[in-house]
């Protein structure tokens, strides 16, 4: 009988400890969400600088982070066609310092007179919006007309003029017109 | 080979810097460029691309090495220089700075060699610094 009493007491003690733990560690809880989001950041001269569109943005109270569904970014580039960046999902940190574009990522810049098109496919891009800096460790496949460069790892500096560095195992292929 | 100039160019390297606005891709570190039978090794190769223009290739190395098979049974041409430049589909390869070209038993030395890579002919060796003409060793006799 005594043994039963001890077991029940232990069980109750553990249950209340668990409930206490749940109360003290904040749950990752949604406080609001937005659908069909379309936001544009202007530069100092009032021209569009960056635009972020997402099917859905879900904001979490505990860490102030935001999850994005099908995020699509447009980076405007002075007198040249903009760059379009899209991924499967995204995550924006509470302080806005880091934006993760997760899953397959496509970066496209279409051609214009005197400007070659550029299409880059990679994965899991890490964006530092305030530093205008982007990086990934994943495989990168860049195409421009019939030419292509494949590599592992990439860094992009978005500050004008945009600069792209491919970091390892670089293989370039250039078609030659006779 | 005559057909080399129409072949695709493959470049392998440790890293590449793409300057989108200037249309340049600068390959750096253990760079190996191949085009048909041409094999070039360098520390850095810059590919400059402008709309509707032929890609320009510039290689820098210590030294840049170059080799190419010939059509007319003259074997393999080998060369080296501090710098080498050519147009992707062009016929002329400019070798600049302590340039050496070895064709069978013949050796050409100058600080600038202009080599016709379609016909495997050394076209000129005008010295860039005006002090040294082409020194040719025929038949490999020392």
mmCIF file of N, CA, C and O in Angstrom, chain A residues 20-112:
data_model
loop_
_atom_site.group_PDB
_atom_site.id
_atom_site.type_symbol
_atom_site.label_atom_id
_atom_site.label_comp_id
_atom_site.label_asym_id
_atom_site.label_seq_id
_atom_site.Cartn_x
_atom_site.Cartn_y
_atom_site.Cartn_z
ATOM 1 N N UNK A 20 4.593 23.295 -14.833
ATOM 2 C CA UNK A 20 5.344 24.496 -14.434
ATOM 3 C C UNK A 20 6.324 24.895 -15.544
ATOM 4 O O UNK A 20 6.402 26.030 -15.976
ATOM 5 N N UNK A 21 6.983 23.874 -16.089
ATOM 6 C CA UNK A 21 7.989 24.126 -17.152
ATOM 7 C C UNK A 21 7.291 24.746 -18.362
ATOM 8 O O UNK A 21 7.733 25.755 -18.926
ATOM 9 N N UNK A 22 6.141 24.221 -18.687
ATOM 10 C CA UNK A 22 5.426 24.753 -19.875
ATOM 11 C C UNK A 22 5.024 26.192 -19.643
ATOM 12 O O UNK A 22 5.082 27.045 -20.526
ATOM 13 N N UNK A 23 4.663 26.483 -18.364
ATOM 14 C CA UNK A 23 4.216 27.867 -18.119
ATOM 15 C C UNK A 23 5.412 28.817 -18.228
ATOM 16 O O UNK A 23 5.302 29.887 -18.805
ATOM 17 N N UNK A 24 6.601 28.374 -17.770
ATOM 18 C CA UNK A 24 7.728 29.318 -17.740
ATOM 19 C C UNK A 24 8.372 29.450 -19.114
ATOM 20 O O UNK A 24 8.772 30.536 -19.505
ATOM 21 N N UNK A 25 8.458 28.344 -19.932
ATOM 22 C CA UNK A 25 9.072 28.522 -21.263
ATOM 23 C C UNK A 25 7.953 28.942 -22.227
ATOM 24 O O UNK A 25 7.005 28.222 -22.430
ATOM 25 N N UNK A 26 8.139 30.152 -22.799
ATOM 26 C CA UNK A 26 7.066 30.675 -23.674
ATOM 27 C C UNK A 26 6.862 29.758 -24.864
ATOM 28 O O UNK A 26 7.806 29.280 -25.477
ATOM 29 N N UNK A 27 5.680 29.555 -25.221
ATOM 30 C CA UNK A 27 5.415 28.725 -26.399
ATOM 31 C C UNK A 27 5.673 29.561 -27.633
ATOM 32 O O UNK A 27 5.548 30.781 -27.616
ATOM 33 N N UNK A 28 6.068 28.855 -28.681
ATOM 34 C CA UNK A 28 6.279 29.545 -29.964
ATOM 35 C C UNK A 28 4.899 29.798 -30.549
ATOM 36 O O UNK A 28 4.375 29.002 -31.318
ATOM 37 N N UNK A 29 4.288 30.928 -30.200
ATOM 38 C CA UNK A 29 2.863 31.111 -30.508
ATOM 39 C C UNK A 29 2.682 32.252 -31.507
ATOM 40 O O UNK A 29 3.374 33.274 -31.431
ATOM 41 N N UNK A 30 1.769 32.006 -32.429
ATOM 42 C CA UNK A 30 1.451 33.029 -33.451
ATOM 43 C C UNK A 30 0.643 34.131 -32.789
ATOM 44 O O UNK A 30 -0.305 33.865 -32.044
ATOM 45 N N UNK A 31 1.037 35.388 -33.041
ATOM 46 C CA UNK A 31 0.154 36.451 -32.530
ATOM 47 C C UNK A 31 -0.598 37.119 -33.686
ATOM 48 O O UNK A 31 -1.680 37.647 -33.508
ATOM 49 N N UNK A 32 -0.006 37.070 -34.924
ATOM 50 C CA UNK A 32 -0.840 37.507 -36.055
ATOM 51 C C UNK A 32 -0.262 36.947 -37.345
ATOM 52 O O UNK A 32 0.883 36.496 -37.372
ATOM 53 N N UNK A 33 -1.054 36.952 -38.405
ATOM 54 C CA UNK A 33 -0.533 36.565 -39.717
ATOM 55 C C UNK A 33 -1.173 37.449 -40.779
ATOM 56 O O UNK A 33 -2.237 38.016 -40.559
ATOM 57 N N UNK A 34 -0.450 37.581 -41.898
ATOM 58 C CA UNK A 34 -0.940 38.406 -43.003
ATOM 59 C C UNK A 34 -0.954 37.542 -44.261
ATOM 60 O O UNK A 34 -0.082 36.696 -44.432
ATOM 61 N N UNK A 35 -1.906 37.803 -45.120
ATOM 62 C CA UNK A 35 -1.947 37.065 -46.387
ATOM 63 C C UNK A 35 -1.852 38.035 -47.558
ATOM 64 O O UNK A 35 -2.315 39.166 -47.459
ATOM 65 N N UNK A 36 -1.222 37.575 -48.650
ATOM 66 C CA UNK A 36 -1.093 38.427 -49.828
ATOM 67 C C UNK A 36 -0.300 39.682 -49.511
ATOM 68 O O UNK A 36 -0.710 40.793 -49.764
ATOM 69 N N UNK A 37 0.888 39.476 -48.941
ATOM 70 C CA UNK A 37 1.695 40.620 -48.483
ATOM 71 C C UNK A 37 2.513 41.195 -49.644
ATOM 72 O O UNK A 37 3.045 40.446 -50.456
ATOM 73 N N UNK A 38 2.563 42.521 -49.706
ATOM 74 C CA UNK A 38 3.332 43.163 -50.788
ATOM 75 C C UNK A 38 3.917 44.448 -50.208
ATOM 76 O O UNK A 38 3.206 45.426 -50.027
ATOM 77 N N UNK A 39 5.224 44.427 -49.868
ATOM 78 C CA UNK A 39 5.802 45.601 -49.200
ATOM 79 C C UNK A 39 7.012 46.111 -49.991
ATOM 80 O O UNK A 39 7.815 45.320 -50.461
ATOM 81 N N UNK A 40 7.146 47.422 -50.164
ATOM 82 C CA UNK A 40 8.254 48.011 -50.929
ATOM 83 C C UNK A 40 9.010 48.993 -50.046
ATOM 84 O O UNK A 40 8.403 49.809 -49.359
ATOM 85 N N UNK A 41 10.340 48.851 -50.070
ATOM 86 C CA UNK A 41 11.215 49.758 -49.312
ATOM 87 C C UNK A 41 11.777 50.771 -50.301
ATOM 88 O O UNK A 41 12.266 50.395 -51.366
ATOM 89 N N UNK A 42 11.669 52.070 -49.964
ATOM 90 C CA UNK A 42 12.182 53.099 -50.872
ATOM 91 C C UNK A 42 13.602 53.472 -50.454
ATOM 92 O O UNK A 42 13.972 53.339 -49.280
ATOM 93 N N UNK A 43 14.401 53.955 -51.412
ATOM 94 C CA UNK A 43 15.746 54.429 -51.022
ATOM 95 C C UNK A 43 15.640 55.904 -50.643
ATOM 96 O O UNK A 43 14.559 56.512 -50.675
ATOM 97 N N UNK A 44 16.773 56.495 -50.299
ATOM 98 C CA UNK A 44 16.749 57.869 -49.770
ATOM 99 C C UNK A 44 16.209 58.866 -50.786
ATOM 100 O O UNK A 44 15.683 59.911 -50.432
ATOM 101 N N UNK A 45 16.331 58.513 -52.077
ATOM 102 C CA UNK A 45 15.818 59.489 -53.061
ATOM 103 C C UNK A 45 14.389 59.164 -53.463
ATOM 104 O O UNK A 45 13.875 59.675 -54.445
ATOM 105 N N UNK A 46 13.781 58.259 -52.697
ATOM 106 C CA UNK A 46 12.364 57.989 -52.921
ATOM 107 C C UNK A 46 12.082 56.983 -54.013
ATOM 108 O O UNK A 46 10.946 56.721 -54.373
ATOM 109 N N UNK A 47 13.137 56.327 -54.518
ATOM 110 C CA UNK A 47 12.919 55.305 -55.566
ATOM 111 C C UNK A 47 12.786 53.949 -54.897
ATOM 112 O O UNK A 47 13.422 53.696 -53.859
ATOM 113 N N UNK A 48 12.035 53.024 -55.516
ATOM 114 C CA UNK A 48 11.930 51.697 -54.913
ATOM 115 C C UNK A 48 13.320 51.052 -54.836
ATOM 116 O O UNK A 48 14.084 51.112 -55.789
ATOM 117 N N UNK A 49 13.606 50.455 -53.700
ATOM 118 C CA UNK A 49 14.906 49.812 -53.510
ATOM 119 C C UNK A 49 14.728 48.309 -53.407
ATOM 120 O O UNK A 49 15.356 47.555 -54.113
ATOM 121 N N UNK A 50 13.847 47.883 -52.508
ATOM 122 C CA UNK A 50 13.590 46.443 -52.335
ATOM 123 C C UNK A 50 12.092 46.224 -52.192
ATOM 124 O O UNK A 50 11.404 47.036 -51.604
ATOM 125 N N UNK A 51 11.635 45.099 -52.727
ATOM 126 C CA UNK A 51 10.206 44.782 -52.579
ATOM 127 C C UNK A 51 10.113 43.342 -52.110
ATOM 128 O O UNK A 51 10.857 42.474 -52.582
ATOM 129 N N UNK A 52 9.241 43.100 -51.148
ATOM 130 C CA UNK A 52 9.055 41.739 -50.636
ATOM 131 C C UNK A 52 7.586 41.362 -50.742
ATOM 132 O O UNK A 52 6.730 42.098 -50.273
ATOM 133 N N UNK A 53 7.324 40.268 -51.424
ATOM 134 C CA UNK A 53 5.955 39.772 -51.597
ATOM 135 C C UNK A 53 5.935 38.360 -51.021
ATOM 136 O O UNK A 53 6.922 37.624 -51.124
ATOM 137 N N UNK A 54 4.840 37.995 -50.352
ATOM 138 C CA UNK A 54 4.731 36.612 -49.846
ATOM 139 C C UNK A 54 3.257 36.236 -49.795
ATOM 140 O O UNK A 54 2.399 37.100 -49.585
ATOM 141 N N UNK A 55 2.989 34.947 -50.017
ATOM 142 C CA UNK A 55 1.597 34.505 -49.944
ATOM 143 C C UNK A 55 1.069 34.693 -48.529
ATOM 144 O O UNK A 55 -0.076 35.065 -48.307
ATOM 145 N N UNK A 56 1.968 34.423 -47.563
ATOM 146 C CA UNK A 56 1.510 34.506 -46.169
ATOM 147 C C UNK A 56 2.702 34.839 -45.289
ATOM 148 O O UNK A 56 3.795 34.336 -45.536
ATOM 149 N N UNK A 57 2.501 35.688 -44.309
ATOM 150 C CA UNK A 57 3.527 36.041 -43.314
ATOM 151 C C UNK A 57 2.932 35.729 -41.943
ATOM 152 O O UNK A 57 1.875 36.251 -41.589
ATOM 153 N N UNK A 58 3.649 34.870 -41.207
ATOM 154 C CA UNK A 58 3.138 34.501 -39.886
ATOM 155 C C UNK A 58 4.102 35.001 -38.829
ATOM 156 O O UNK A 58 5.295 34.660 -38.874
ATOM 157 N N UNK A 59 3.616 35.826 -37.900
ATOM 158 C CA UNK A 59 4.503 36.443 -36.903
ATOM 159 C C UNK A 59 4.361 35.721 -35.563
ATOM 160 O O UNK A 59 3.249 35.319 -35.173
ATOM 161 N N UNK A 60 5.484 35.510 -34.895
ATOM 162 C CA UNK A 60 5.470 34.778 -33.624
ATOM 163 C C UNK A 60 5.826 35.720 -32.487
ATOM 164 O O UNK A 60 6.780 36.500 -32.578
ATOM 165 N N UNK A 61 5.032 35.634 -31.423
ATOM 166 C CA UNK A 61 5.150 36.600 -30.325
ATOM 167 C C UNK A 61 6.432 36.381 -29.528
ATOM 168 O O UNK A 61 7.124 37.313 -29.164
ATOM 169 N N UNK A 62 6.761 35.102 -29.275
ATOM 170 C CA UNK A 62 7.832 34.850 -28.295
ATOM 171 C C UNK A 62 9.179 35.383 -28.783
ATOM 172 O O UNK A 62 9.893 36.048 -28.043
ATOM 173 N N UNK A 63 9.519 35.160 -30.035
ATOM 174 C CA UNK A 63 10.857 35.621 -30.484
ATOM 175 C C UNK A 63 10.760 36.704 -31.553
ATOM 176 O O UNK A 63 11.757 37.076 -32.166
ATOM 177 N N UNK A 64 9.534 37.189 -31.818
ATOM 178 C CA UNK A 64 9.337 38.284 -32.768
ATOM 179 C C UNK A 64 9.749 37.908 -34.201
ATOM 180 O O UNK A 64 9.939 38.760 -35.062
ATOM 181 N N UNK A 65 9.896 36.611 -34.459
ATOM 182 C CA UNK A 65 10.323 36.195 -35.811
ATOM 183 C C UNK A 65 9.097 36.090 -36.708
ATOM 184 O O UNK A 65 7.959 36.084 -36.236
ATOM 185 N N UNK A 66 9.373 35.982 -38.031
ATOM 186 C CA UNK A 66 8.283 35.897 -39.004
ATOM 187 C C UNK A 66 8.590 34.801 -40.000
ATOM 188 O O UNK A 66 9.733 34.715 -40.494
ATOM 189 N N UNK A 67 7.617 33.947 -40.240
ATOM 190 C CA UNK A 67 7.781 32.906 -41.263
ATOM 191 C C UNK A 67 7.056 33.360 -42.521
ATOM 192 O O UNK A 67 5.967 33.941 -42.450
ATOM 193 N N UNK A 68 7.685 33.082 -43.676
ATOM 194 C CA UNK A 68 7.138 33.545 -44.958
ATOM 195 C C UNK A 68 6.836 32.350 -45.838
ATOM 196 O O UNK A 68 7.631 31.408 -45.910
ATOM 197 N N UNK A 69 5.738 32.398 -46.535
ATOM 198 C CA UNK A 69 5.355 31.349 -47.474
ATOM 199 C C UNK A 69 5.550 31.907 -48.884
ATOM 200 O O UNK A 69 5.058 32.982 -49.199
ATOM 201 N N UNK A 70 6.323 31.172 -49.721
ATOM 202 C CA UNK A 70 6.608 31.609 -51.096
ATOM 203 C C UNK A 70 7.042 33.067 -51.152
ATOM 204 O O UNK A 70 6.389 33.879 -51.804
ATOM 205 N N UNK A 71 8.141 33.402 -50.462
ATOM 206 C CA UNK A 71 8.602 34.799 -50.524
ATOM 207 C C UNK A 71 9.206 35.106 -51.893
ATOM 208 O O UNK A 71 9.846 34.254 -52.509
ATOM 209 N N UNK A 72 8.986 36.332 -52.348
ATOM 210 C CA UNK A 72 9.563 36.778 -53.634
ATOM 211 C C UNK A 72 10.105 38.186 -53.421
ATOM 212 O O UNK A 72 9.357 39.083 -53.013
ATOM 213 N N UNK A 73 11.424 38.329 -53.630
ATOM 214 C CA UNK A 73 12.055 39.644 -53.418
ATOM 215 C C UNK A 73 12.413 40.243 -54.769
ATOM 216 O O UNK A 73 12.823 39.525 -55.682
ATOM 217 N N UNK A 74 12.272 41.565 -54.866
ATOM 218 C CA UNK A 74 12.741 42.277 -56.057
ATOM 219 C C UNK A 74 13.778 43.280 -55.577
ATOM 220 O O UNK A 74 13.526 44.063 -54.668
ATOM 221 N N UNK A 75 14.980 43.209 -56.178
ATOM 222 C CA UNK A 75 16.056 44.141 -55.811
ATOM 223 C C UNK A 75 16.277 45.056 -56.998
ATOM 224 O O UNK A 75 16.686 44.584 -58.071
ATOM 225 N N UNK A 76 15.988 46.329 -56.807
ATOM 226 C CA UNK A 76 16.078 47.260 -57.945
ATOM 227 C C UNK A 76 17.542 47.635 -58.170
ATOM 228 O O UNK A 76 18.336 47.682 -57.223
ATOM 229 N N UNK A 77 17.936 47.866 -59.413
ATOM 230 C CA UNK A 77 19.353 47.999 -59.758
ATOM 231 C C UNK A 77 19.555 49.197 -60.678
ATOM 232 O O UNK A 77 19.813 49.058 -61.842
ATOM 233 N N UNK A 78 19.381 50.406 -60.110
ATOM 234 C CA UNK A 78 19.603 51.657 -60.873
ATOM 235 C C UNK A 78 19.007 51.598 -62.267
ATOM 236 O O UNK A 78 17.821 51.425 -62.439
ATOM 237 N N UNK A 79 19.853 51.647 -63.294
ATOM 238 C CA UNK A 79 19.362 51.791 -64.673
ATOM 239 C C UNK A 79 19.299 50.443 -65.392
ATOM 240 O O UNK A 79 19.283 50.387 -66.597
ATOM 241 N N UNK A 80 19.277 49.346 -64.609
ATOM 242 C CA UNK A 80 19.253 48.030 -65.247
ATOM 243 C C UNK A 80 18.044 47.251 -64.729
ATOM 244 O O UNK A 80 17.493 47.608 -63.681
ATOM 245 N N UNK A 81 17.655 46.191 -65.415
ATOM 246 C CA UNK A 81 16.491 45.428 -64.963
ATOM 247 C C UNK A 81 16.717 44.926 -63.533
ATOM 248 O O UNK A 81 17.852 44.630 -63.145
ATOM 249 N N UNK A 82 15.637 44.831 -62.735
ATOM 250 C CA UNK A 82 15.791 44.385 -61.350
ATOM 251 C C UNK A 82 16.137 42.898 -61.264
ATOM 252 O O UNK A 82 15.969 42.158 -62.222
ATOM 253 N N UNK A 83 16.611 42.546 -60.054
ATOM 254 C CA UNK A 83 16.864 41.128 -59.772
ATOM 255 C C UNK A 83 15.657 40.577 -59.029
ATOM 256 O O UNK A 83 15.158 41.211 -58.106
ATOM 257 N N UNK A 84 15.202 39.371 -59.436
ATOM 258 C CA UNK A 84 14.055 38.727 -58.765
ATOM 259 C C UNK A 84 14.567 37.499 -58.019
ATOM 260 O O UNK A 84 15.208 36.639 -58.619
ATOM 261 N N UNK A 85 14.297 37.450 -56.716
ATOM 262 C CA UNK A 85 14.768 36.334 -55.883
ATOM 263 C C UNK A 85 13.544 35.649 -55.290
ATOM 264 O O UNK A 85 12.691 36.316 -54.711
ATOM 265 N N UNK A 86 13.425 34.311 -55.483
ATOM 266 C CA UNK A 86 12.272 33.637 -54.871
ATOM 267 C C UNK A 86 12.718 32.301 -54.290
ATOM 268 O O UNK A 86 13.686 31.696 -54.765
ATOM 269 N N UNK A 87 12.011 31.920 -53.212
ATOM 270 C CA UNK A 87 12.329 30.623 -52.586
ATOM 271 C C UNK A 87 11.039 29.997 -52.091
ATOM 272 O O UNK A 87 9.975 30.601 -52.176
ATOM 273 N N UNK A 88 11.187 28.766 -51.558
ATOM 274 C CA UNK A 88 9.980 28.041 -51.147
ATOM 275 C C UNK A 88 9.396 28.672 -49.889
ATOM 276 O O UNK A 88 8.226 28.979 -49.779
ATOM 277 N N UNK A 89 10.284 28.838 -48.876
ATOM 278 C CA UNK A 89 9.819 29.453 -47.627
ATOM 279 C C UNK A 89 10.872 30.455 -47.171
ATOM 280 O O UNK A 89 11.972 30.496 -47.739
ATOM 281 N N UNK A 90 10.533 31.220 -46.170
ATOM 282 C CA UNK A 90 11.493 32.191 -45.637
ATOM 283 C C UNK A 90 11.300 32.356 -44.143
ATOM 284 O O UNK A 90 10.264 31.982 -43.583
ATOM 285 N N UNK A 91 12.337 32.929 -43.491
ATOM 286 C CA UNK A 91 12.251 33.199 -42.042
ATOM 287 C C UNK A 91 12.982 34.502 -41.793
ATOM 288 O O UNK A 91 14.121 34.680 -42.257
ATOM 289 N N UNK A 92 12.312 35.450 -41.126
ATOM 290 C CA UNK A 92 12.907 36.763 -40.836
ATOM 291 C C UNK A 92 13.099 36.877 -39.340
ATOM 292 O O UNK A 92 12.151 36.654 -38.552
ATOM 293 N N UNK A 93 14.328 37.196 -38.925
ATOM 294 C CA UNK A 93 14.590 37.263 -37.478
ATOM 295 C C UNK A 93 13.878 38.465 -36.872
ATOM 296 O O UNK A 93 13.539 39.429 -37.571
ATOM 297 N N UNK A 94 13.721 38.400 -35.567
ATOM 298 C CA UNK A 94 12.970 39.451 -34.873
ATOM 299 C C UNK A 94 13.586 40.824 -35.077
ATOM 300 O O UNK A 94 12.901 41.821 -35.245
ATOM 301 N N UNK A 95 14.934 40.875 -35.102
ATOM 302 C CA UNK A 95 15.581 42.186 -35.240
ATOM 303 C C UNK A 95 15.752 42.602 -36.706
ATOM 304 O O UNK A 95 16.359 43.622 -37.009
ATOM 305 N N UNK A 96 15.265 41.761 -37.627
ATOM 306 C CA UNK A 96 15.337 42.126 -39.041
ATOM 307 C C UNK A 96 16.740 42.028 -39.616
ATOM 308 O O UNK A 96 16.996 42.393 -40.753
ATOM 309 N N UNK A 97 17.673 41.459 -38.811
ATOM 310 C CA UNK A 97 19.061 41.386 -39.277
ATOM 311 C C UNK A 97 19.261 40.258 -40.288
ATOM 312 O O UNK A 97 20.107 40.344 -41.162
ATOM 313 N N UNK A 98 18.480 39.180 -40.140
ATOM 314 C CA UNK A 98 18.720 38.000 -40.986
ATOM 315 C C UNK A 98 17.420 37.564 -41.637
ATOM 316 O O UNK A 98 16.375 37.458 -40.974
ATOM 317 N N UNK A 99 17.505 37.327 -42.935
ATOM 318 C CA UNK A 99 16.363 36.758 -43.664
ATOM 319 C C UNK A 99 16.872 35.466 -44.305
ATOM 320 O O UNK A 99 17.869 35.498 -45.057
ATOM 321 N N UNK A 100 16.275 34.351 -43.958
ATOM 322 C CA UNK A 100 16.664 33.070 -44.558
ATOM 323 C C UNK A 100 15.678 32.754 -45.670
ATOM 324 O O UNK A 100 14.461 32.755 -45.441
ATOM 325 N N UNK A 101 16.189 32.526 -46.860
ATOM 326 C CA UNK A 101 15.334 32.090 -47.968
ATOM 327 C C UNK A 101 15.628 30.615 -48.156
ATOM 328 O O UNK A 101 16.724 30.243 -48.586
ATOM 329 N N UNK A 102 14.649 29.784 -47.777
ATOM 330 C CA UNK A 102 14.912 28.355 -47.608
ATOM 331 C C UNK A 102 14.417 27.537 -48.784
ATOM 332 O O UNK A 102 13.501 27.922 -49.488
ATOM 333 N N UNK A 103 15.092 26.324 -48.911
ATOM 334 C CA UNK A 103 14.712 25.441 -50.008
ATOM 335 C C UNK A 103 15.353 25.936 -51.292
ATOM 336 O O UNK A 103 16.367 26.638 -51.282
ATOM 337 N N UNK A 104 14.735 25.540 -52.429
ATOM 338 C CA UNK A 104 15.315 25.966 -53.714
ATOM 339 C C UNK A 104 15.135 27.471 -53.874
ATOM 340 O O UNK A 104 14.070 28.016 -53.600
ATOM 341 N N UNK A 105 16.213 28.118 -54.342
ATOM 342 C CA UNK A 105 16.183 29.569 -54.538
ATOM 343 C C UNK A 105 16.491 29.861 -56.005
ATOM 344 O O UNK A 105 17.423 29.279 -56.576
ATOM 345 N N UNK A 106 15.707 30.744 -56.601
ATOM 346 C CA UNK A 106 15.974 31.167 -57.982
ATOM 347 C C UNK A 106 16.205 32.679 -57.995
ATOM 348 O O UNK A 106 15.436 33.428 -57.401
ATOM 349 N N UNK A 107 17.288 33.079 -58.655
ATOM 350 C CA UNK A 107 17.604 34.501 -58.792
ATOM 351 C C UNK A 107 17.625 34.794 -60.290
ATOM 352 O O UNK A 107 18.383 34.167 -61.031
ATOM 353 N N UNK A 108 16.789 35.727 -60.736
ATOM 354 C CA UNK A 108 16.693 35.999 -62.173
ATOM 355 C C UNK A 108 16.842 37.485 -62.458
ATOM 356 O O UNK A 108 16.242 38.304 -61.765
ATOM 357 N N UNK A 109 17.642 37.808 -63.474
ATOM 358 C CA UNK A 109 17.726 39.207 -63.964
ATOM 359 C C UNK A 109 17.587 39.079 -65.461
ATOM 360 O O UNK A 109 18.402 38.411 -66.111
ATOM 361 N N UNK A 110 16.560 39.704 -66.032
ATOM 362 C CA UNK A 110 16.283 39.531 -67.453
ATOM 363 C C UNK A 110 17.132 40.478 -68.291
ATOM 364 O O UNK A 110 17.667 41.466 -67.796
ATOM 365 N N UNK A 111 17.240 40.149 -69.571
ATOM 366 C CA UNK A 111 18.133 40.915 -70.459
ATOM 367 C C UNK A 111 17.529 42.288 -70.739
ATOM 368 O O UNK A 111 16.339 42.532 -70.551
ATOM 369 N N UNK A 112 18.380 43.189 -71.183
ATOM 370 C CA UNK A 112 17.954 44.523 -71.640
ATOM 371 C C UNK A 112 19.033 44.959 -72.626
ATOM 372 O O UNK A 112 20.104 44.318 -72.693
#
